[in-house]
Amino acid sequence: MRMGQGVEWALHCCLNLAWTGTPVPASRLAALYDLPPAYLNKQLQALVRAGLCESVPGPRGGFRLARPPGEVSLLDVVVALEGPEDAFRCTSILAAGPGGDPGADYPDTCAISLSMRRAELAWRRELAARSLADVSDDVLRHTPGAADRVRDALTA
Amino acid sequence: MRMGQGVEWALHCCLNLAWTGTPVPASRLAALYDLPPAYLNKQLQALVRAGLCESVPGPRGGFRLARPPGEVSLLDVVVALEGPEDAFRCTSILAAGPGGDPGADYPDTCAISLSMRRAELAWRRELAARSLADVSDDVLRHTPGAADRVRDALTA
DNA sequence: GGAGGCCTACTCGGATACTGATTGTCCGAGTGTTCGAGG
DNA sequence: CCTCGAACACTCGGACAATCAGTATCCGAGTAGGCCTCC
C-alpha cells in the first residue's frame, strides 16, 4: 500500500504557494527540490482539477492557491491526487461463499469491510483536521525564517 | 493509494480458519469464494512468514491459525501482506531546498511528514484494536449460522 | 513622443513512452496415507 | 491377523510470466509582455 510520490511534492508545493501568494511556475517549484519539472506540473494539474489551485498561463504565470491556507486541509490534497476511493476494496467475495446473497450490499454490511472503513475514517479525520495554515504555524514555530527563504527563492 | 487485493482475501480466510480450527488447504479456501488457488496460497504464505498462520504439508494438511483469534489483530494481517512501512514516504526533499540540511532527519522533523504519520498512526490504532475475535462476534451477532456453514463447507 | 501592432518567450495542458509493483500461473520438494505382501 | 514397506496422492513453497498503475517525458495551444514601426 504505497501512496504516490506526488503527494509529498504537492504538500510541500502547496505550503510554499501559501507563503508566496503570487503565481509560481511549476519549473521553479521543481528546481527548489530537484524534481522532474514536467511530472510535477502533472501533479499540480490534479490540484487545479480539484479546485485547490488556480493556474495562470503565459509569462508571469504559474500556480497559486485557490483558497486561503486555512481552508485547505491535508485531506483535500491527498484526495486530489490519490482519488476519493478507499484503500481497502471490498469486492463482495462473500457473495460467492456459503449463504452468500448476490444482491446484498456487502461493502456496507460485511463486518470486515466495516472495520476497515472505520480505520480509514479515523485516518481521514486526522488529515481533514489539519490545514495548510496549521502546518505552516508548526514550521514557522520551529524555523521562523523558512517562509522568507522560500519566498526569496521562488520570486527571485 | 490502493491496498492489495490479498488483504481482503486473507482477512476472510483468517476468520474462516478461526471458525474451523483444523488445517484447511488453500485450494479449499479458494473454492469458497472463486479465487485463484495458487495466488491465494501465495498470500497465505505471507501470513506464515509473519507468524500468524502455521502450514501443514501433505494430505490432511493446509493452513491453520497460529494464535487464538483474540490475539490476532486486523493490523497484524495488513502488515503481514502490505509490509510495515508507512503509505506516505518522506523522501527528505527539503534537504535540497533553501536552508536544507543534508544531515537532518526530515522524516522525524518535517512538519508535513509528522502530520501524515500522525494520521497513519490513528489508522493503525483502529486496526490494532480490532481482533479476529471481535469481528467474529460482530458477524455471529448478525448471522449466527455463518460459522457453522463455513465449517461445513470447509471440512466436508 | 505616443499609440498601435507584431513577435517572442514563457506558461499550462494533454497525449505519449517507460518502469516497477501487483496479479496470476506453474512445477518441484516434502509428507502422511493407503494398499499390498510377507510373517 | 498383524507388521512392515513401498507407492501414491495431496500439500505447501518458491521460481517464473502477464497485466496494470505509477512514473517520466515531450510537444502543442494559448497568453502576457516587449519591441519595432508608424503617425
Short mmCIF file of C-alpha atoms (C1' of nucleotides) in Angstrom, two decimals:
data_model
loop_
_atom_site.label_atom_id
_atom_site.label_comp_id
_atom_site.label_asym_id
_atom_site.label_seq_id
_atom_site.Cartn_x
_atom_site.Cartn_y
_atom_site.Cartn_z
CA MET A 1 0.00 0.00 0.00
CA ARG A 2 2.07 2.84 -1.32
CA MET A 3 0.98 6.44 -1.66
CA GLY A 4 2.09 8.23 -4.80
CA GLN A 5 5.24 10.28 -4.62
CA GLY A 6 3.33 13.26 -5.94
CA VAL A 7 1.50 13.66 -2.63
CA GLU A 8 4.67 14.64 -0.82
CA TRP A 9 5.62 17.04 -3.61
CA ALA A 10 2.16 18.59 -3.74
CA LEU A 11 2.03 19.12 0.01
CA HIS A 12 5.36 20.95 0.05
CA CYS A 13 4.39 22.94 -3.02
CA CYS A 14 1.05 23.97 -1.52
CA LEU A 15 2.79 25.14 1.60
CA ASN A 16 5.21 27.17 -0.49
CA LEU A 17 2.39 28.64 -2.54
CA ALA A 18 0.69 29.64 0.71
CA TRP A 19 3.85 31.55 1.59
CA THR A 20 4.30 33.30 -1.73
CA GLY A 21 0.75 34.21 -2.62
CA THR A 22 1.73 35.10 -6.18
CA PRO A 23 1.65 32.56 -9.04
CA VAL A 24 4.76 30.38 -9.27
CA PRO A 25 5.58 28.24 -12.35
CA ALA A 26 5.99 24.51 -11.87
CA SER A 27 9.51 24.67 -13.26
CA ARG A 28 10.59 26.96 -10.43
CA LEU A 29 8.96 24.82 -7.76
CA ALA A 30 10.65 21.77 -9.24
CA ALA A 31 14.04 23.48 -9.21
CA LEU A 32 13.70 24.08 -5.47
CA TYR A 33 13.87 20.37 -4.69
CA ASP A 34 15.46 18.88 -7.83
CA LEU A 35 12.23 17.31 -9.03
CA PRO A 36 11.28 16.43 -12.64
CA PRO A 37 9.54 19.65 -13.78
CA ALA A 38 7.07 18.14 -16.25
CA TYR A 39 5.95 15.48 -13.81
CA LEU A 40 5.46 17.96 -11.01
CA ASN A 41 3.40 20.00 -13.44
CA LYS A 42 1.19 16.98 -13.96
CA GLN A 43 0.58 16.66 -10.24
CA LEU A 44 -0.25 20.34 -9.90
CA GLN A 45 -2.77 19.97 -12.70
CA ALA A 46 -4.61 17.49 -10.50
CA LEU A 47 -4.78 20.12 -7.78
CA VAL A 48 -6.30 22.54 -10.29
CA ARG A 49 -8.91 19.98 -11.35
CA ALA A 50 -9.79 19.51 -7.66
CA GLY A 51 -10.24 23.26 -7.23
CA LEU A 52 -7.37 23.64 -4.76
CA CYS A 53 -5.13 25.65 -7.06
CA GLU A 54 -5.60 28.05 -9.94
CA SER A 55 -3.32 28.09 -12.95
CA VAL A 56 -2.25 31.20 -14.86
CA PRO A 57 -0.81 30.66 -18.35
CA GLY A 58 1.79 32.75 -20.10
CA PRO A 59 4.75 34.70 -18.73
CA ARG A 60 4.44 35.67 -15.08
CA GLY A 61 2.04 32.75 -14.86
CA GLY A 62 2.12 29.59 -12.79
CA PHE A 63 0.11 28.09 -9.96
CA ARG A 64 -1.38 29.76 -6.93
CA LEU A 65 -3.60 28.62 -4.11
CA ALA A 66 -7.30 28.99 -4.91
CA ARG A 67 -8.34 29.30 -1.26
CA PRO A 68 -6.86 30.68 1.98
CA PRO A 69 -4.37 28.22 3.55
CA GLY A 70 -6.71 27.75 6.49
CA GLU A 71 -9.37 26.43 4.12
CA VAL A 72 -7.20 23.72 2.54
CA SER A 73 -6.81 20.52 4.53
CA LEU A 74 -4.19 17.85 4.03
CA LEU A 75 -7.03 15.50 3.16
CA ASP A 76 -8.02 17.78 0.28
CA VAL A 77 -4.55 17.44 -1.21
CA VAL A 78 -4.38 13.69 -0.71
CA VAL A 79 -7.82 13.13 -2.24
CA ALA A 80 -6.98 15.39 -5.18
CA LEU A 81 -4.03 13.18 -6.11
CA GLU A 82 -4.99 9.71 -4.91
CA GLY A 83 -8.70 9.79 -5.59
CA PRO A 84 -11.65 9.59 -3.20
CA GLU A 85 -11.98 5.79 -3.04
CA ASP A 86 -10.81 3.86 -0.01
CA ALA A 87 -7.52 1.99 0.01
CA PHE A 88 -9.26 -1.19 1.10
CA ARG A 89 -11.52 -2.52 -1.64
CA CYS A 90 -14.38 -4.76 -0.65
CA THR A 91 -15.12 -6.89 -3.72
CA SER A 92 -18.00 -8.72 -2.08
CA ILE A 93 -16.35 -12.10 -2.22
CA LEU A 94 -18.84 -13.24 0.42
CA ALA A 95 -21.49 -13.26 -2.31
CA ALA A 96 -19.88 -16.39 -3.76
CA GLY A 97 -19.48 -18.12 -0.38
CA PRO A 98 -21.91 -20.34 1.52
CA GLY A 99 -25.08 -18.45 2.35
CA GLY A 100 -23.97 -15.61 0.10
CA ASP A 101 -26.55 -13.24 -1.37
CA PRO A 102 -25.61 -11.78 -4.79
CA GLY A 103 -27.95 -8.87 -4.15
CA ALA A 104 -26.60 -7.90 -0.73
CA ASP A 105 -24.60 -4.70 -0.29
CA TYR A 106 -21.52 -6.27 1.26
CA PRO A 107 -19.33 -3.14 1.33
CA ASP A 108 -21.88 -1.69 3.76
CA THR A 109 -22.72 -4.83 5.75
CA CYS A 110 -19.68 -7.14 5.82
CA ALA A 111 -18.05 -6.82 9.25
CA ILE A 112 -14.57 -6.89 7.78
CA SER A 113 -15.33 -4.13 5.32
CA LEU A 114 -16.89 -2.01 8.04
CA SER A 115 -13.89 -2.45 10.32
CA MET A 116 -11.50 -1.42 7.57
CA ARG A 117 -13.62 1.56 6.69
CA ARG A 118 -13.78 2.67 10.28
CA ALA A 119 -9.98 2.68 10.40
CA GLU A 120 -9.72 4.69 7.20
CA LEU A 121 -12.27 7.09 8.56
CA ALA A 122 -10.02 7.77 11.54
CA TRP A 123 -7.18 8.41 9.12
CA ARG A 124 -9.26 10.80 7.05
CA ARG A 125 -10.46 12.61 10.14
CA GLU A 126 -6.90 13.33 11.21
CA LEU A 127 -5.97 14.62 7.77
CA ALA A 128 -9.12 16.72 7.47
CA ALA A 129 -8.44 18.36 10.83
CA ARG A 130 -5.06 19.65 9.69
CA SER A 131 -4.94 22.63 7.34
CA LEU A 132 -2.04 24.16 5.46
CA ALA A 133 -2.19 27.05 7.93
CA ASP A 134 -1.73 24.64 10.84
CA VAL A 135 1.30 23.07 9.19
CA SER A 136 2.68 26.49 8.36
CA ASP A 137 2.38 27.51 12.00
CA ASP A 138 4.29 24.42 13.09
CA VAL A 139 7.06 25.06 10.60
CA LEU A 140 7.43 28.73 11.44
CA ARG A 141 7.48 27.98 15.15
CA HIS A 142 10.43 25.68 14.59
CA THR A 143 12.13 27.60 11.76
CA PRO A 144 10.91 31.21 11.69
CA GLY A 145 12.85 32.19 8.57
CA ALA A 146 11.58 29.35 6.38
CA ALA A 147 8.79 31.29 4.70
CA ASP A 148 11.08 34.20 3.81
CA ARG A 149 13.75 31.90 2.40
CA VAL A 150 11.19 30.12 0.22
CA ARG A 151 9.66 33.40 -0.92
CA ASP A 152 13.07 34.73 -1.90
CA ALA A 153 13.97 31.57 -3.76
CA LEU A 154 10.70 31.42 -5.68
CA THR A 155 10.20 35.08 -6.54
CA ALA A 156 13.83 35.96 -7.31
CA MET B 1 -3.22 4.52 -2.90
CA ARG B 2 -4.54 1.03 -3.34
CA MET B 3 -4.31 -1.82 -0.87
CA GLY B 4 -3.54 -5.23 -2.35
CA GLN B 5 -6.46 -7.50 -3.09
CA GLY B 6 -4.86 -10.20 -0.99
CA VAL B 7 -5.67 -8.31 2.20
CA GLU B 8 -9.38 -8.82 1.76
CA TRP B 9 -8.88 -12.48 0.93
CA ALA B 10 -6.56 -13.04 3.88
CA LEU B 11 -8.93 -11.38 6.34
CA HIS B 12 -11.84 -13.56 5.28
CA CYS B 13 -9.63 -16.66 5.28
CA CYS B 14 -8.30 -15.92 8.76
CA LEU B 15 -11.82 -15.53 10.06
CA ASN B 16 -12.76 -18.85 8.49
CA LEU B 17 -9.69 -20.54 9.94
CA ALA B 18 -10.68 -19.18 13.34
CA TRP B 19 -14.01 -20.95 12.92
CA THR B 20 -12.65 -24.28 11.74
CA GLY B 21 -9.63 -24.71 13.98
CA THR B 22 -8.32 -27.57 11.88
CA PRO B 23 -5.90 -27.07 8.95
CA VAL B 24 -7.61 -26.15 5.68
CA PRO B 25 -5.81 -26.32 2.31
CA ALA B 26 -5.60 -23.15 0.25
CA SER B 27 -7.40 -24.83 -2.63
CA ARG B 28 -10.48 -25.35 -0.49
CA LEU B 29 -10.47 -21.81 0.83
CA ALA B 30 -10.13 -20.55 -2.73
CA ALA B 31 -13.06 -22.66 -3.90
CA LEU B 32 -15.29 -20.99 -1.29
CA TYR B 33 -15.06 -17.62 -3.00
CA ASP B 34 -13.97 -18.50 -6.55
CA LEU B 35 -10.45 -17.18 -6.05
CA PRO B 36 -7.29 -18.23 -7.94
CA PRO B 37 -6.00 -21.06 -5.71
CA ALA B 38 -2.28 -20.64 -6.37
CA TYR B 39 -2.39 -16.92 -5.78
CA LEU B 40 -4.31 -17.28 -2.55
CA ASN B 41 -1.71 -19.80 -1.50
CA LYS B 42 0.92 -17.15 -2.08
CA GLN B 43 -0.88 -14.71 0.20
CA LEU B 44 -1.27 -17.29 2.94
CA GLN B 45 2.45 -17.98 2.76
CA ALA B 46 2.98 -14.36 3.76
CA LEU B 47 0.84 -14.95 6.83
CA VAL B 48 3.01 -17.92 7.73
CA ARG B 49 6.18 -15.85 7.36
CA ALA B 50 4.63 -13.27 9.69
CA GLY B 51 3.87 -15.94 12.27
CA LEU B 52 0.09 -15.55 12.06
CA CYS B 53 -0.57 -18.93 10.50
CA GLU B 54 1.07 -22.32 10.53
CA SER B 55 1.25 -24.54 7.48
CA VAL B 56 0.97 -28.30 7.47
CA PRO B 57 2.22 -30.13 4.35
CA GLY B 58 0.94 -33.37 2.92
CA PRO B 59 -2.56 -34.87 2.90
CA ARG B 60 -4.89 -33.55 5.61
CA GLY B 61 -2.59 -30.52 5.63
CA GLY B 62 -3.25 -26.88 4.96
CA PHE B 63 -3.19 -23.65 6.97
CA ARG B 64 -4.36 -23.00 10.48
CA LEU B 65 -4.21 -20.03 12.80
CA ALA B 66 -1.04 -19.95 14.88
CA ARG B 67 -2.62 -17.96 17.73
CA PRO B 68 -6.05 -17.64 19.34
CA PRO B 69 -8.35 -15.36 17.32
CA GLY B 70 -8.35 -12.84 20.14
CA GLU B 71 -4.59 -12.48 19.77
CA VAL B 72 -4.61 -11.64 16.06
CA SER B 73 -5.45 -8.05 15.13
CA LEU B 74 -6.51 -6.76 11.75
CA LEU B 75 -3.32 -4.72 11.76
CA ASP B 76 -1.29 -7.91 12.03
CA VAL B 77 -2.87 -9.23 8.85
CA VAL B 78 -2.48 -5.95 6.96
CA VAL B 79 1.17 -5.60 7.96
CA ALA B 80 1.89 -9.21 7.05
CA LEU B 81 0.75 -8.60 3.47
CA GLU B 82 1.48 -4.92 2.83
CA GLY B 83 4.65 -4.55 4.85
CA PRO B 84 5.41 -2.42 7.88
CA GLU B 85 6.40 0.80 6.12
CA ASP B 86 4.06 3.78 6.01
CA ALA B 87 1.99 4.58 2.95
CA PHE B 88 3.32 8.12 2.91
CA ARG B 89 7.01 8.17 2.09
CA CYS B 90 9.05 11.17 3.20
CA THR B 91 11.97 11.35 0.79
CA SER B 92 13.51 14.36 2.50
CA ILE B 93 13.11 16.64 -0.45
CA LEU B 94 13.57 19.55 1.94
CA ALA B 95 17.25 18.66 2.09
CA ALA B 96 17.68 20.02 -1.45
CA GLY B 97 15.66 23.16 -0.77
CA PRO B 98 16.76 26.55 0.61
CA GLY B 99 18.17 26.17 4.08
CA GLY B 100 18.15 22.40 3.70
CA ASP B 101 20.47 20.27 5.80
CA PRO B 102 21.57 17.01 4.12
CA GLY B 103 22.28 15.51 7.54
CA ALA B 104 18.91 16.34 9.11
CA ASP B 105 16.42 13.56 9.86
CA TYR B 106 13.50 15.00 7.92
CA PRO B 107 11.13 12.05 8.29
CA ASP B 108 11.19 12.77 12.03
CA THR B 109 11.27 16.59 11.93
CA CYS B 110 9.45 17.80 8.80
CA ALA B 111 6.02 19.08 9.83
CA ILE B 112 4.35 17.55 6.80
CA SER B 113 5.86 14.13 7.43
CA LEU B 114 4.83 14.28 11.08
CA SER B 115 1.26 15.21 10.21
CA MET B 116 0.98 12.36 7.77
CA ARG B 117 2.46 9.92 10.26
CA ARG B 118 0.06 11.05 12.94
CA ALA B 119 -2.85 10.25 10.63
CA GLU B 120 -1.47 6.82 9.79
CA LEU B 121 -0.95 6.20 13.46
CA ALA B 122 -4.65 6.78 14.07
CA TRP B 123 -5.39 4.30 11.29
CA ARG B 124 -3.06 1.71 12.77
CA ARG B 125 -4.52 2.21 16.22
CA GLU B 126 -8.01 1.42 14.96
CA LEU B 127 -6.82 -1.70 13.18
CA ALA B 128 -4.74 -2.87 16.13
CA ALA B 129 -7.71 -2.50 18.47
CA ARG B 130 -9.81 -4.91 16.43
CA SER B 131 -9.08 -8.63 16.67
CA LEU B 132 -10.40 -11.54 14.67
CA ALA B 133 -12.47 -12.50 17.72
CA ASP B 134 -14.11 -9.05 17.72
CA VAL B 135 -15.00 -9.36 14.05
CA SER B 136 -16.27 -12.89 14.60
CA ASP B 137 -18.54 -11.66 17.37
CA ASP B 138 -19.98 -8.98 15.08
CA VAL B 139 -20.62 -11.48 12.32
CA LEU B 140 -22.25 -14.08 14.57
CA ARG B 141 -24.43 -11.44 16.18
CA HIS B 142 -25.77 -10.55 12.75
CA THR B 143 -25.69 -14.04 11.18
CA PRO B 144 -25.49 -16.71 13.89
CA GLY B 145 -25.23 -19.63 11.48
CA ALA B 146 -22.29 -18.28 9.50
CA ALA B 147 -19.57 -20.15 11.39
CA ASP B 148 -21.35 -23.48 11.06
CA ARG B 149 -21.97 -23.00 7.35
CA VAL B 150 -18.31 -22.21 6.76
CA ARG B 151 -17.16 -25.12 8.90
CA ASP B 152 -19.37 -27.48 6.95
CA ALA B 153 -18.21 -26.15 3.60
CA LEU B 154 -14.52 -26.35 4.51
CA THR B 155 -14.41 -29.67 6.36
CA ALA B 156 -16.79 -31.60 4.13
"C1'" DG C 1 6.87 61.40 -28.22
"C1'" DG C 2 2.96 58.31 -28.19
"C1'" DA C 3 0.00 54.60 -29.94
"C1'" DG C 4 -0.75 50.50 -32.26
"C1'" DG C 5 0.50 46.01 -33.92
"C1'" DC C 6 3.56 42.14 -34.38
"C1'" DC C 7 6.80 38.95 -32.47
"C1'" DT C 8 8.88 36.39 -28.99
"C1'" DA C 9 9.27 33.87 -24.89
"C1'" DC C 10 7.10 31.62 -21.39
"C1'" DT C 11 3.28 29.12 -19.25
"C1'" DC C 12 -0.01 25.30 -18.74
"C1'" DG C 13 -2.33 21.14 -20.69
"C1'" DG C 14 -2.91 16.81 -22.54
"C1'" DA C 15 -1.10 12.95 -25.35
"C1'" DT C 16 2.60 9.68 -25.41
"C1'" DA C 17 6.56 6.08 -23.69
"C1'" DC C 18 8.77 3.62 -19.71
"C1'" DT C 19 9.32 1.32 -15.19
"C1'" DG C 20 8.17 -1.27 -11.26
"C1'" DA C 21 4.70 -3.40 -8.34
"C1'" DT C 22 0.77 -6.18 -8.23
"C1'" DT C 23 -1.51 -10.06 -10.05
"C1'" DG C 24 -1.51 -14.64 -11.78
"C1'" DT C 25 0.48 -19.30 -13.00
"C1'" DC C 26 3.41 -23.29 -12.92
"C1'" DC C 27 6.28 -27.03 -11.33
"C1'" DG C 28 9.24 -29.24 -7.72
"C1'" DA C 29 10.14 -30.85 -2.61
"C1'" DG C 30 8.22 -32.99 1.20
"C1'" DT C 31 4.87 -35.69 3.95
"C1'" DG C 32 1.00 -38.51 5.62
"C1'" DT C 33 -1.99 -42.09 3.91
"C1'" DT C 34 -3.06 -46.27 1.91
"C1'" DC C 35 -2.64 -50.53 -0.13
"C1'" DG C 36 -0.39 -54.85 -0.56
"C1'" DA C 37 2.88 -58.53 0.64
"C1'" DG C 38 5.04 -61.23 3.96
"C1'" DG C 39 5.49 -63.33 8.53
"C1'" DC D 1 -4.40 -61.45 11.96
"C1'" DC D 2 -0.55 -58.21 12.50
"C1'" DT D 3 3.60 -55.74 10.80
"C1'" DC D 4 6.43 -53.74 7.59
"C1'" DG D 5 7.44 -51.31 3.33
"C1'" DA D 6 6.81 -49.05 -0.86
"C1'" DA D 7 3.97 -46.41 -3.94
"C1'" DC D 8 0.81 -42.76 -4.23
"C1'" DA D 9 -1.87 -38.63 -3.69
"C1'" DC D 10 -2.01 -34.41 -1.70
"C1'" DT D 11 0.03 -30.29 0.42
"C1'" DC D 12 2.98 -26.20 0.66
"C1'" DG D 13 6.85 -23.42 -1.25
"C1'" DG D 14 9.30 -20.73 -4.25
"C1'" DA D 15 10.54 -19.63 -9.12
"C1'" DC D 16 8.64 -17.82 -13.44
"C1'" DA D 17 5.24 -14.72 -16.77
"C1'" DA D 18 1.46 -11.07 -17.68
"C1'" DT D 19 -1.00 -7.14 -16.60
"C1'" DC D 20 -1.75 -2.63 -14.71
"C1'" DA D 21 -0.99 1.58 -12.04
"C1'" DG D 22 2.53 4.85 -11.22
"C1'" DT D 23 6.43 7.43 -13.22
"C1'" DA D 24 8.52 10.29 -16.53
"C1'" DT D 25 8.85 12.91 -20.83
"C1'" DC D 26 7.67 15.57 -24.86
"C1'" DC D 27 5.25 18.73 -27.86
"C1'" DG D 28 1.23 21.79 -28.95
"C1'" DA D 29 -2.28 25.73 -27.55
"C1'" DG D 30 -2.67 29.98 -25.53
"C1'" DT D 31 -1.27 34.31 -23.32
"C1'" DA D 32 1.27 38.35 -21.44
"C1'" DG D 33 4.95 41.24 -22.17
"C1'" DG D 34 8.37 43.60 -25.00
"C1'" DC D 35 9.93 45.77 -29.16
"C1'" DC D 36 9.65 47.86 -33.52
"C1'" DT D 37 7.24 50.72 -36.72
"C1'" DC D 38 4.30 54.26 -38.00
"C1'" DC D 39 1.80 58.50 -37.14
#
